[in-house]
mmCIF file of C-alpha atoms in Angstrom:
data_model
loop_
_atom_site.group_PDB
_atom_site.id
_atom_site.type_symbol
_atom_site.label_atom_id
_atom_site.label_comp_id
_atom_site.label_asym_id
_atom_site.label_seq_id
_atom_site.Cartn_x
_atom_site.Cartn_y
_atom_site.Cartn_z
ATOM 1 C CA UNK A 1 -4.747 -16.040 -18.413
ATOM 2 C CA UNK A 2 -1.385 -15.521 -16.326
ATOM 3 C CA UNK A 3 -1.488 -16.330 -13.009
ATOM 4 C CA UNK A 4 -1.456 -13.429 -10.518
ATOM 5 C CA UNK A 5 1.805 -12.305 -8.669
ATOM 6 C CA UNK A 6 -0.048 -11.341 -5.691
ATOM 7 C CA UNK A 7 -3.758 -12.439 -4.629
ATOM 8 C CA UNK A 8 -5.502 -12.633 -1.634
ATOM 9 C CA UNK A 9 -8.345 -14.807 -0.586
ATOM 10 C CA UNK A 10 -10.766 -13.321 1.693
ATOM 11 C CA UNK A 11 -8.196 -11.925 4.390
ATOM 12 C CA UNK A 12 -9.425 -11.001 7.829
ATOM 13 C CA UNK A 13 -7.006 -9.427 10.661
ATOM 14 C CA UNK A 14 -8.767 -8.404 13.542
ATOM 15 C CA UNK A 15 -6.687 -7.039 16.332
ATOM 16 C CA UNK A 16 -7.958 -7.829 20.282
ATOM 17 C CA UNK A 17 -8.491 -4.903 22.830
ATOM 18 C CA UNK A 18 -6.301 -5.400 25.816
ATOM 19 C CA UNK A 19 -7.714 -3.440 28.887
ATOM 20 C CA UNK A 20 -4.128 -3.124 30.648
ATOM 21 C CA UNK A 21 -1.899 -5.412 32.084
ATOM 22 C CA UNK A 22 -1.731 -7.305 29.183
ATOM 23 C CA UNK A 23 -5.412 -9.009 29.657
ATOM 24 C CA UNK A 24 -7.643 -9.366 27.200
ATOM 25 C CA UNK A 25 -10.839 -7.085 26.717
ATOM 26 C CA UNK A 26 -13.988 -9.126 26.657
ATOM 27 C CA UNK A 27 -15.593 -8.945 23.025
ATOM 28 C CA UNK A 28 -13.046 -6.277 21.901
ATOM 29 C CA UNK A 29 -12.013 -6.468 18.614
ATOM 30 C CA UNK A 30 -10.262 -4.114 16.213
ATOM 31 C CA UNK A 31 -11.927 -5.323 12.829
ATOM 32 C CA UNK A 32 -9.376 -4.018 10.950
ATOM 33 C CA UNK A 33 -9.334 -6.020 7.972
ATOM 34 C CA UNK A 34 -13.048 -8.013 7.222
ATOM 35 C CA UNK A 35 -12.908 -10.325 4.147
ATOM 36 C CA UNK A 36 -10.570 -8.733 1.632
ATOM 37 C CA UNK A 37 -9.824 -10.619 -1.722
ATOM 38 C CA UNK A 38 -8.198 -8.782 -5.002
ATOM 39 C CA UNK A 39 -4.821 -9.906 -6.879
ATOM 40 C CA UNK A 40 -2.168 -8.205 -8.441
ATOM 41 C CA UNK A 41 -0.704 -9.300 -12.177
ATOM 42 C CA UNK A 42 3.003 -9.456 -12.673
ATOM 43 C CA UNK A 43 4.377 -5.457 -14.120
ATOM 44 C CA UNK A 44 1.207 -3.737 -12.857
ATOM 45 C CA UNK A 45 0.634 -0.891 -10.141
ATOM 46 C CA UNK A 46 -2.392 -1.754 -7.954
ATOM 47 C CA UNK A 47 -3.288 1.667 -6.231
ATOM 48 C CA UNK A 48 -4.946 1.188 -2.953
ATOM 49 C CA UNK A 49 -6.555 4.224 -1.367
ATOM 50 C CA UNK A 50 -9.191 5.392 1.735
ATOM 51 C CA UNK A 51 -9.274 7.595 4.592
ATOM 52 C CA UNK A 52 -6.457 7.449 7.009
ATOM 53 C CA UNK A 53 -7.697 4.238 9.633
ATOM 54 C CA UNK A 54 -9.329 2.554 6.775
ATOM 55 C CA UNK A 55 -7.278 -0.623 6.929
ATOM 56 C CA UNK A 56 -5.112 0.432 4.066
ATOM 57 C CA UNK A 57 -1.468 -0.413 5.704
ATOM 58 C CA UNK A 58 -3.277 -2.707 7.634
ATOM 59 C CA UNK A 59 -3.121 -4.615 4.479
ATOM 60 C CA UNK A 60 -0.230 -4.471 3.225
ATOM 61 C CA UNK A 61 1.671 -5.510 6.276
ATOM 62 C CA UNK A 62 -0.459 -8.367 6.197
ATOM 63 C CA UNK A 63 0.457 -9.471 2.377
ATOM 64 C CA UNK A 64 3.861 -9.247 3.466
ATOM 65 C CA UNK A 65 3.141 -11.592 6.530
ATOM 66 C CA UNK A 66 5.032 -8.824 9.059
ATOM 67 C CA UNK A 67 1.160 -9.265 10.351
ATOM 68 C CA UNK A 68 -0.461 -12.751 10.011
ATOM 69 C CA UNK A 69 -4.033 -12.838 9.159
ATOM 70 C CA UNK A 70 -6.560 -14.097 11.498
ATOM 71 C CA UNK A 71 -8.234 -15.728 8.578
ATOM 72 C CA UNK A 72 -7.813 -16.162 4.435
ATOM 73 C CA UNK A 73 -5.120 -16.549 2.315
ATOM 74 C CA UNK A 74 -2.090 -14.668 0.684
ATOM 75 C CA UNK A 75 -0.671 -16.609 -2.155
ATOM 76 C CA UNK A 76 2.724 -14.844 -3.985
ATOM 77 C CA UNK A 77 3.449 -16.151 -6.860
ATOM 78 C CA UNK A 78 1.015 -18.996 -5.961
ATOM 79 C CA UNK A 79 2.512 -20.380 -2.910
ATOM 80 C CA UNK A 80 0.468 -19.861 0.355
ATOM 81 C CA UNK A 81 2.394 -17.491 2.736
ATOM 82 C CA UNK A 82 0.048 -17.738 5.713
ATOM 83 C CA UNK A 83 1.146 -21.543 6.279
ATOM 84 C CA UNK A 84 4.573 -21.014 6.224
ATOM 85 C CA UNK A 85 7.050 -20.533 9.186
ATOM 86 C CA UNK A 86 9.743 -17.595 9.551
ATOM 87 C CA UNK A 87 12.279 -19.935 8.340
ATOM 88 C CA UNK A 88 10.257 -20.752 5.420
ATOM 89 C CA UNK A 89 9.266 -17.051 4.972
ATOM 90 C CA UNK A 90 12.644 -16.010 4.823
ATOM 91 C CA UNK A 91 13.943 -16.487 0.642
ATOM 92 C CA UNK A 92 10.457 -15.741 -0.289
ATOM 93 C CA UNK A 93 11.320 -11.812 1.373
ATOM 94 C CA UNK A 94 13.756 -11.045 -0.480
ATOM 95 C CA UNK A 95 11.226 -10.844 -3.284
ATOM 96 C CA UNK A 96 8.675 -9.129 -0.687
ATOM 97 C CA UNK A 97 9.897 -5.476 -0.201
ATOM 98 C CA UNK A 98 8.416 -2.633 1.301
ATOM 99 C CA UNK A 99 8.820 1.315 0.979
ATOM 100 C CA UNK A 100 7.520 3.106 4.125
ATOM 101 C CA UNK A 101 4.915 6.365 4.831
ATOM 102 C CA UNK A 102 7.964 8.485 6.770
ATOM 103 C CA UNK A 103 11.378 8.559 5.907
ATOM 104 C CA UNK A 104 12.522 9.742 9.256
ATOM 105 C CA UNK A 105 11.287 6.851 11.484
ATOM 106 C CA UNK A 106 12.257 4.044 8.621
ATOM 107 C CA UNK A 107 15.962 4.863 8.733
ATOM 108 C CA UNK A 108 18.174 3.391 11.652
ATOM 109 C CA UNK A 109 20.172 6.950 12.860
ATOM 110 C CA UNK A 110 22.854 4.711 14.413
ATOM 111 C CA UNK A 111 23.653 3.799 10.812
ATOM 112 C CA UNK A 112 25.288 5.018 7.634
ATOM 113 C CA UNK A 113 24.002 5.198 4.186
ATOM 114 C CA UNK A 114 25.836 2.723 3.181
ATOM 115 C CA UNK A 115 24.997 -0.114 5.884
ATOM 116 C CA UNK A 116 21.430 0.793 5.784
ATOM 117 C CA UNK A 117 21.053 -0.041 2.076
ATOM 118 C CA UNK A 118 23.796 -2.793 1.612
ATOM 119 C CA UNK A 119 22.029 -4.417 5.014
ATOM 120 C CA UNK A 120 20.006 -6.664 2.594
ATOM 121 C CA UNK A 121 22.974 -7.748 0.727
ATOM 122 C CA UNK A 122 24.114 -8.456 4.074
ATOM 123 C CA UNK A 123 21.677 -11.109 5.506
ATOM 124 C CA UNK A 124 21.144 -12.531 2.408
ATOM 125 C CA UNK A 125 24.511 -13.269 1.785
ATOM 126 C CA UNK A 126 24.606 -11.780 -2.017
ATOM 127 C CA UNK A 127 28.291 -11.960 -3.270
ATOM 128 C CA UNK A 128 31.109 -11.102 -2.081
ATOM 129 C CA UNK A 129 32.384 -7.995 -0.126
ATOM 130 C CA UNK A 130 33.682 -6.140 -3.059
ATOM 131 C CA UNK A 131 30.248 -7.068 -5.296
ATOM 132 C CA UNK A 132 28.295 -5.924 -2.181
ATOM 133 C CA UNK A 133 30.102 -3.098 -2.612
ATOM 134 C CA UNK A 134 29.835 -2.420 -6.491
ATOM 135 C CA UNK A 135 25.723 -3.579 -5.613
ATOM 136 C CA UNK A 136 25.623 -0.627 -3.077
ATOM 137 C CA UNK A 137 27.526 2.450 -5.305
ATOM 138 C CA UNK A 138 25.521 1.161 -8.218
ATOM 139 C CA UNK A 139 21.217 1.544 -6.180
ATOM 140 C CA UNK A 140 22.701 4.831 -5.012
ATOM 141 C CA UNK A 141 22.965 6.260 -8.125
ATOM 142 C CA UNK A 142 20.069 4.303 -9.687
ATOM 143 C CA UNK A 143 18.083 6.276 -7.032
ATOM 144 C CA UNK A 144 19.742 9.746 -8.130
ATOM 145 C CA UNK A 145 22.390 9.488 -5.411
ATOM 146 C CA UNK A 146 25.928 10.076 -5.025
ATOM 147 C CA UNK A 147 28.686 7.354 -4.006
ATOM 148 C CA UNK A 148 30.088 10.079 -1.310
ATOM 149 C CA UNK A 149 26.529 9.986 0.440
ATOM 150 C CA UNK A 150 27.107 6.148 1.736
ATOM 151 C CA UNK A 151 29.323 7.140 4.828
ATOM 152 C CA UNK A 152 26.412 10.034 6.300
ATOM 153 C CA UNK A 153 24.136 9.496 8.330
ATOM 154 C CA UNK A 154 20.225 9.831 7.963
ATOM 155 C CA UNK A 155 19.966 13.280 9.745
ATOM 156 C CA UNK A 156 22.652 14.687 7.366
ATOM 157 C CA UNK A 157 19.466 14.752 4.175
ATOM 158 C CA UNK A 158 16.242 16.086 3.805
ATOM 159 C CA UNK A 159 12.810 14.033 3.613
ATOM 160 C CA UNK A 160 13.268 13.175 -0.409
ATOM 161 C CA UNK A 161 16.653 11.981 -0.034
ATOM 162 C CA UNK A 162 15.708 10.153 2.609
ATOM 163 C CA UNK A 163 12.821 8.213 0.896
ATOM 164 C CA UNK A 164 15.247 7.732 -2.348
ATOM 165 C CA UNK A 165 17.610 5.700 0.579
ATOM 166 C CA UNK A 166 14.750 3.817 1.506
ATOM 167 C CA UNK A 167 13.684 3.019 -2.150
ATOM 168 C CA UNK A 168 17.524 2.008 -2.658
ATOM 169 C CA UNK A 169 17.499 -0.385 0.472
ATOM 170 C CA UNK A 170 13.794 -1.562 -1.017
ATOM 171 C CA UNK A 171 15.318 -2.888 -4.786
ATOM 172 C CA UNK A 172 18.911 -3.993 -3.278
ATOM 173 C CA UNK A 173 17.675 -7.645 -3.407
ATOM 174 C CA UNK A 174 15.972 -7.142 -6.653
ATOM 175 C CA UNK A 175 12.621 -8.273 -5.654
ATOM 176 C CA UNK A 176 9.123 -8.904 -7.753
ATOM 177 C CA UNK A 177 7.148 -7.016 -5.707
ATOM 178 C CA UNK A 178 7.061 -3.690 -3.529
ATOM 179 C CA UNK A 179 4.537 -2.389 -0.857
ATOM 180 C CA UNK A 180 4.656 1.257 -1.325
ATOM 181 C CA UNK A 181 3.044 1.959 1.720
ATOM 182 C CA UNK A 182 2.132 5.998 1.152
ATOM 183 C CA UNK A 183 5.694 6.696 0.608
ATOM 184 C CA UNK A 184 5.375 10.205 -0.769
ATOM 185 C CA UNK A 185 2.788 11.758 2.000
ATOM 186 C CA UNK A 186 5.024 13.307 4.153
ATOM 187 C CA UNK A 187 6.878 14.651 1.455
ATOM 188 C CA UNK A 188 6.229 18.263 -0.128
ATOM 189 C CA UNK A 189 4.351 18.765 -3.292
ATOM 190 C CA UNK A 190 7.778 18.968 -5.717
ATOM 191 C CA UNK A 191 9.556 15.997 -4.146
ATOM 192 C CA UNK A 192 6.417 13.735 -4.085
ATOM 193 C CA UNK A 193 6.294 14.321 -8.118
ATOM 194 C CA UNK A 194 10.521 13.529 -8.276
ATOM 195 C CA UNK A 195 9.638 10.323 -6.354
ATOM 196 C CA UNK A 196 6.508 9.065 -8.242
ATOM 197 C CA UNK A 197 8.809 9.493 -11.619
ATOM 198 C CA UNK A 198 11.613 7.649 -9.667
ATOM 199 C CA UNK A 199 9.223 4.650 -9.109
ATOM 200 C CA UNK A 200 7.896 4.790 -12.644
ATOM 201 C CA UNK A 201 11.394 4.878 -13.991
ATOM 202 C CA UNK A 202 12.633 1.689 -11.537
ATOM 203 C CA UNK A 203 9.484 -0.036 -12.652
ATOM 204 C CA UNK A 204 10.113 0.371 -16.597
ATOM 205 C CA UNK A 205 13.824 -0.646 -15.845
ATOM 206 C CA UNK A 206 13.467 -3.861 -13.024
ATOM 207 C CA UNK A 207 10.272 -5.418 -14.217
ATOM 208 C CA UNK A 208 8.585 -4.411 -11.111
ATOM 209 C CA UNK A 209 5.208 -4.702 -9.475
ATOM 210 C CA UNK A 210 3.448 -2.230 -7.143
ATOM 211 C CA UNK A 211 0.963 -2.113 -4.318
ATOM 212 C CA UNK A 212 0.888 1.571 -4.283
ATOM 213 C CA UNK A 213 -0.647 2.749 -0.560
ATOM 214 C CA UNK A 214 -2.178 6.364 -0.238
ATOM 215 C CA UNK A 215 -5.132 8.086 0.918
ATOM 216 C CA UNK A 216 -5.356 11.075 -2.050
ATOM 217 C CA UNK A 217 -6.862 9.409 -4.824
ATOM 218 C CA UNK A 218 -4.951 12.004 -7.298
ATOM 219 C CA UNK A 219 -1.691 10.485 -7.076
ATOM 220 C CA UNK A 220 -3.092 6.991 -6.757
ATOM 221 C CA UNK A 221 -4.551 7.719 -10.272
ATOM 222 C CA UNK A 222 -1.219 9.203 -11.494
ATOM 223 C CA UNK A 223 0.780 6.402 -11.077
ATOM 224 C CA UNK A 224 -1.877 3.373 -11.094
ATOM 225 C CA UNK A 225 -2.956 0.851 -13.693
ATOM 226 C CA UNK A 226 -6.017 -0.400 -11.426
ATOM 227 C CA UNK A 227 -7.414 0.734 -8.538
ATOM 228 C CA UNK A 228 -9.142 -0.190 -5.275
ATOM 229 C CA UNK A 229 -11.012 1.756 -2.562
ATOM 230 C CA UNK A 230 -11.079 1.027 0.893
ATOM 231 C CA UNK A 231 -13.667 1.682 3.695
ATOM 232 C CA UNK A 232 -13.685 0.469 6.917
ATOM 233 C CA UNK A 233 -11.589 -2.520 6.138
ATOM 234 C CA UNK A 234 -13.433 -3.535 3.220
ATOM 235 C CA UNK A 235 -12.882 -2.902 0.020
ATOM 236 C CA UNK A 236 -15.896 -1.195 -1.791
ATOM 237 C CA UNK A 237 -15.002 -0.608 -5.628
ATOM 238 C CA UNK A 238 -11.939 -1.834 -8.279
ATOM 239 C CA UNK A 239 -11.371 -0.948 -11.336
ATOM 240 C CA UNK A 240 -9.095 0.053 -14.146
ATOM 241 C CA UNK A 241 -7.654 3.743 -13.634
ATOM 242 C CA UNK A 242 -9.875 5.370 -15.947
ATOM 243 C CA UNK A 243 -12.829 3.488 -14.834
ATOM 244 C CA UNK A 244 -12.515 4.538 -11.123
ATOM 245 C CA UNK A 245 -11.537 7.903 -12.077
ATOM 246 C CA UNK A 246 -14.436 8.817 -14.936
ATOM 247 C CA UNK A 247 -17.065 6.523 -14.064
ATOM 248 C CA UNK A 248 -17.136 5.454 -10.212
ATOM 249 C CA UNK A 249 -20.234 3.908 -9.020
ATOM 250 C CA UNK A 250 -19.591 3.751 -5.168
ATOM 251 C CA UNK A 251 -21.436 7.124 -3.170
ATOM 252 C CA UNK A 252 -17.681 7.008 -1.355
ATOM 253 C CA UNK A 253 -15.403 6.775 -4.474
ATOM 254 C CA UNK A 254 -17.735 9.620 -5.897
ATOM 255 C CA UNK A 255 -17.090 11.870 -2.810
ATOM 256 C CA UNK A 256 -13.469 11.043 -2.862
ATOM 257 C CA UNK A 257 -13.130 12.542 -6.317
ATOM 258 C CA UNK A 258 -15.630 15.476 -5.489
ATOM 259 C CA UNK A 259 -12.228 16.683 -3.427
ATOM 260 C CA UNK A 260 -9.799 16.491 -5.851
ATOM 261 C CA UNK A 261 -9.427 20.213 -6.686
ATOM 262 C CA UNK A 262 -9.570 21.249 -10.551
ATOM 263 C CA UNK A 263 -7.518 24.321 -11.841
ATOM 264 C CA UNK A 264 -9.801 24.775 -14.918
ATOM 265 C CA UNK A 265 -13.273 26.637 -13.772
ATOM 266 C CA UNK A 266 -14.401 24.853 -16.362
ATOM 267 C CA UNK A 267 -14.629 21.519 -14.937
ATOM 268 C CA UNK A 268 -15.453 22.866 -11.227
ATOM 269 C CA UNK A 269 -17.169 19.858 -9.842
ATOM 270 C CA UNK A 270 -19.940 19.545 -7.037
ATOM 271 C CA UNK A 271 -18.629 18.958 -3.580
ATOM 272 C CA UNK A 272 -20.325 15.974 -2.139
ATOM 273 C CA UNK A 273 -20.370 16.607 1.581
ATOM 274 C CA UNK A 274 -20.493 13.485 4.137
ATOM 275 C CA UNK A 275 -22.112 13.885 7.214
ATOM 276 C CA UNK A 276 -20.926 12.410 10.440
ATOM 277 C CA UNK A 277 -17.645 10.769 11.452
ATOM 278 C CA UNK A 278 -16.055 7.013 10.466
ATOM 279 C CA UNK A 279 -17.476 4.779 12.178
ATOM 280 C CA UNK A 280 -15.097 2.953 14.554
ATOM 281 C CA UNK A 281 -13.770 -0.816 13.410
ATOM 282 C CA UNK A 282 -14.304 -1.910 17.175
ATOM 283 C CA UNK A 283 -18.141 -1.810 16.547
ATOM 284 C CA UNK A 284 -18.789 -1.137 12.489
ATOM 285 C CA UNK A 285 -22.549 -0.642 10.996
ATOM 286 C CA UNK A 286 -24.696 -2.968 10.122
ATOM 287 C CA UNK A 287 -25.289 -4.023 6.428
ATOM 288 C CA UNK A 288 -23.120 -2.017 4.618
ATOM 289 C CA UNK A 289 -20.746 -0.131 6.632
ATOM 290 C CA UNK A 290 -20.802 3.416 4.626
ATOM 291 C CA UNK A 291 -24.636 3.631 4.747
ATOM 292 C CA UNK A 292 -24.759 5.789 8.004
ATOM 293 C CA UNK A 293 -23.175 8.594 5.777
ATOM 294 C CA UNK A 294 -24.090 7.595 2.695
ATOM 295 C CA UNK A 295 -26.051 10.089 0.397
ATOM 296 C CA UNK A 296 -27.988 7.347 -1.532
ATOM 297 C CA UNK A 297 -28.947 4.906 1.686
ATOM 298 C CA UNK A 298 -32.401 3.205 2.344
ATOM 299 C CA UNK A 299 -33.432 1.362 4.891
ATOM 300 C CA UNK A 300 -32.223 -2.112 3.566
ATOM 301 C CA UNK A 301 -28.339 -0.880 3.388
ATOM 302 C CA UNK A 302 -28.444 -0.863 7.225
ATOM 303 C CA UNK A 303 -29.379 -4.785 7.411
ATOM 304 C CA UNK A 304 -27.761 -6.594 4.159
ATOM 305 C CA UNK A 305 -24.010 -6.020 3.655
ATOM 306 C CA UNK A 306 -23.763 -5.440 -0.308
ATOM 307 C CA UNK A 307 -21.071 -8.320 -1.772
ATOM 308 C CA UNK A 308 -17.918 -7.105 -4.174
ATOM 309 C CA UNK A 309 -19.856 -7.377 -7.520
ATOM 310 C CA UNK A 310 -18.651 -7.199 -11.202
ATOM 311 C CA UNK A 311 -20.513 -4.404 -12.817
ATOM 312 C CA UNK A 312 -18.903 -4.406 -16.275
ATOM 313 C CA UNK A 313 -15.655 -6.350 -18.055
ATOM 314 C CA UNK A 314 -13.135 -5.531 -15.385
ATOM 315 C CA UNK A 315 -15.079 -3.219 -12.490
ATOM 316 C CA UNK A 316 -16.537 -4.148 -9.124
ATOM 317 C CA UNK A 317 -18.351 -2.499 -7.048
ATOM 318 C CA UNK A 318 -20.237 -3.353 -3.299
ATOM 319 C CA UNK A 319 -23.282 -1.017 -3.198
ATOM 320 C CA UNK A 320 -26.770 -1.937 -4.058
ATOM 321 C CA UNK A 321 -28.131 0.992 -5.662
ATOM 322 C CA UNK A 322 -24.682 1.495 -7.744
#
């Protein structure tokens, strides 16, 4: 068996309360992250999907060390990133890379095109000014841009172009792996289908790996291999695409796809309906954290927390009446 690209080992971050002032609120803690262990293979697309505060970013800031964890490990290509220092850090990024949610706010307005995406090049020393250069025309058009776009500025394009400048400035340095970090949510409906292809294409061309961030489970399924779910900073089910998608065994991956609309009447599915709100990470459930709105719960899924179990060949699950 090849070792994984990407795994983590149990990673905690918990963020502290501060009360103002910069002091510290007694016992408050933002469990953001709580014990989360999964790896990624070399050429796959690892979707990674919850409800918006579920710890999904959270985590993928973390594998790429921009947040340290408070506990656990994050091994890349089987070196442990947690121990390492900035200066250590710093060759092992240019094989980290990471697309962001909003293509606004993740472009520098003071700067062109062309220094935003040849910035990498820049700090990492790659080349030579005129094979920067070459490096530069050459991700603009593998992105579906033109070589006269490099000396506008970010408010000059709309939100797709945009994201295809931040994809550019993501594969300058030609890296292994890339946090997509819901990078087609604040896109409309048409462009978020011209980006998925984009990645799909870049991934069939560079050899690429994906940690593919988003909270609708219908385009995590469209462009995943496996996938995980996410509550409440842990992670409650993985699977293979088709496992997750036809046969999921978690009461909140089942109400996930109960909201997927379905243009056939045909297959018109039941709604499952939660009832009450997330619970906050500051103070989480007992046991296991979905039972308070879980459909299925009894009275022993408010005092034992279910582990991450393997249900079949290649599907876990953390519920105990799965």
């Amino acid at each position: 068996m090849t070792e994984p690209l990407l795994e983590l080992d149990n990673v905690v971050k918990h963020f502290e309360l501060e009360e103002g002032f910069g002091s510290k609120k007694e016992n408050g803690v933002v469990r953001a992250l709580d014990g989360v262990s999964f790896n990624i293979s070399r050429g796959e697309t690892f979707g990674l999907v919850g409800e918006s505060g579920c710890g999904k970013s959270t985590l993928g800031l973390t594998a790429l060390q921009l947040y340290r964890p408070t506990s656990g490990k994050v091994l890349f290509e089987g070196n442990d990133l947690t121990g390492m220092s900035e200066t250590e850090l710093k060759p092992i990024r240019s094989k980290l890379q990471m697309i962001f949610q909003d293509p606004y706010a993740s472009l520098d307005p003071r700067m062109t095109v062309g220094n935003i995406v040849q910035e990498p090049l820049d700090i990492h020393r790659v080349g030579n000014r005129r094979e920067r250069k070459e490096r530069l025309v050459n991700l603009l058009r593998m992105v579906g841009l033109g070589e006269d776009y490099m000396d506008r500025y970010p408010h000059e394009f709309s939100g797709g172009q945009r994201q295809r400048i931040g994809i550019a400035r993501a594969i300058a340095l030609n890296p292994n792996l890339i946090i997509c970090d819901e990078p087609v949510s604040a896109l409309d409906v048409s462009i978020q289908v011209q980006i998925l292809n984009l990645l799909q294409d870049l991934q069939r061309d560079m050899d690429l790996t994906y940690m593919f961030i988003a909270h609708n489970l219908a385009v995590v399924a469209h462009i995943s291999d496996r996938i995980g779910v996410m509550y409440l900073g842990k992670l409650i089910e993985v699977g293979q695409t088709g496992d997750v998608t036809e046969n999921a065994l978690h009461p909140y991956t089942q109400s996930l796809l109960s909201a997927v609309p379905e243009i056939s009447k045909r297959r018109q599915k039941q709604r499952i309906h939660l009832t009450g709100d997330v619970p906050s990470p500051v103070d989480p459930p007992s046991g296991c954290r979905f039972h308070p709105r879980c459909p299925i719960a009894k009275p022993d899924c408010a005092e034992h927390e279910p582990e991450l179990k393997q249900n079949d060949s290649n599907h876990w699950v953390a519920c105990h009446y799965a």
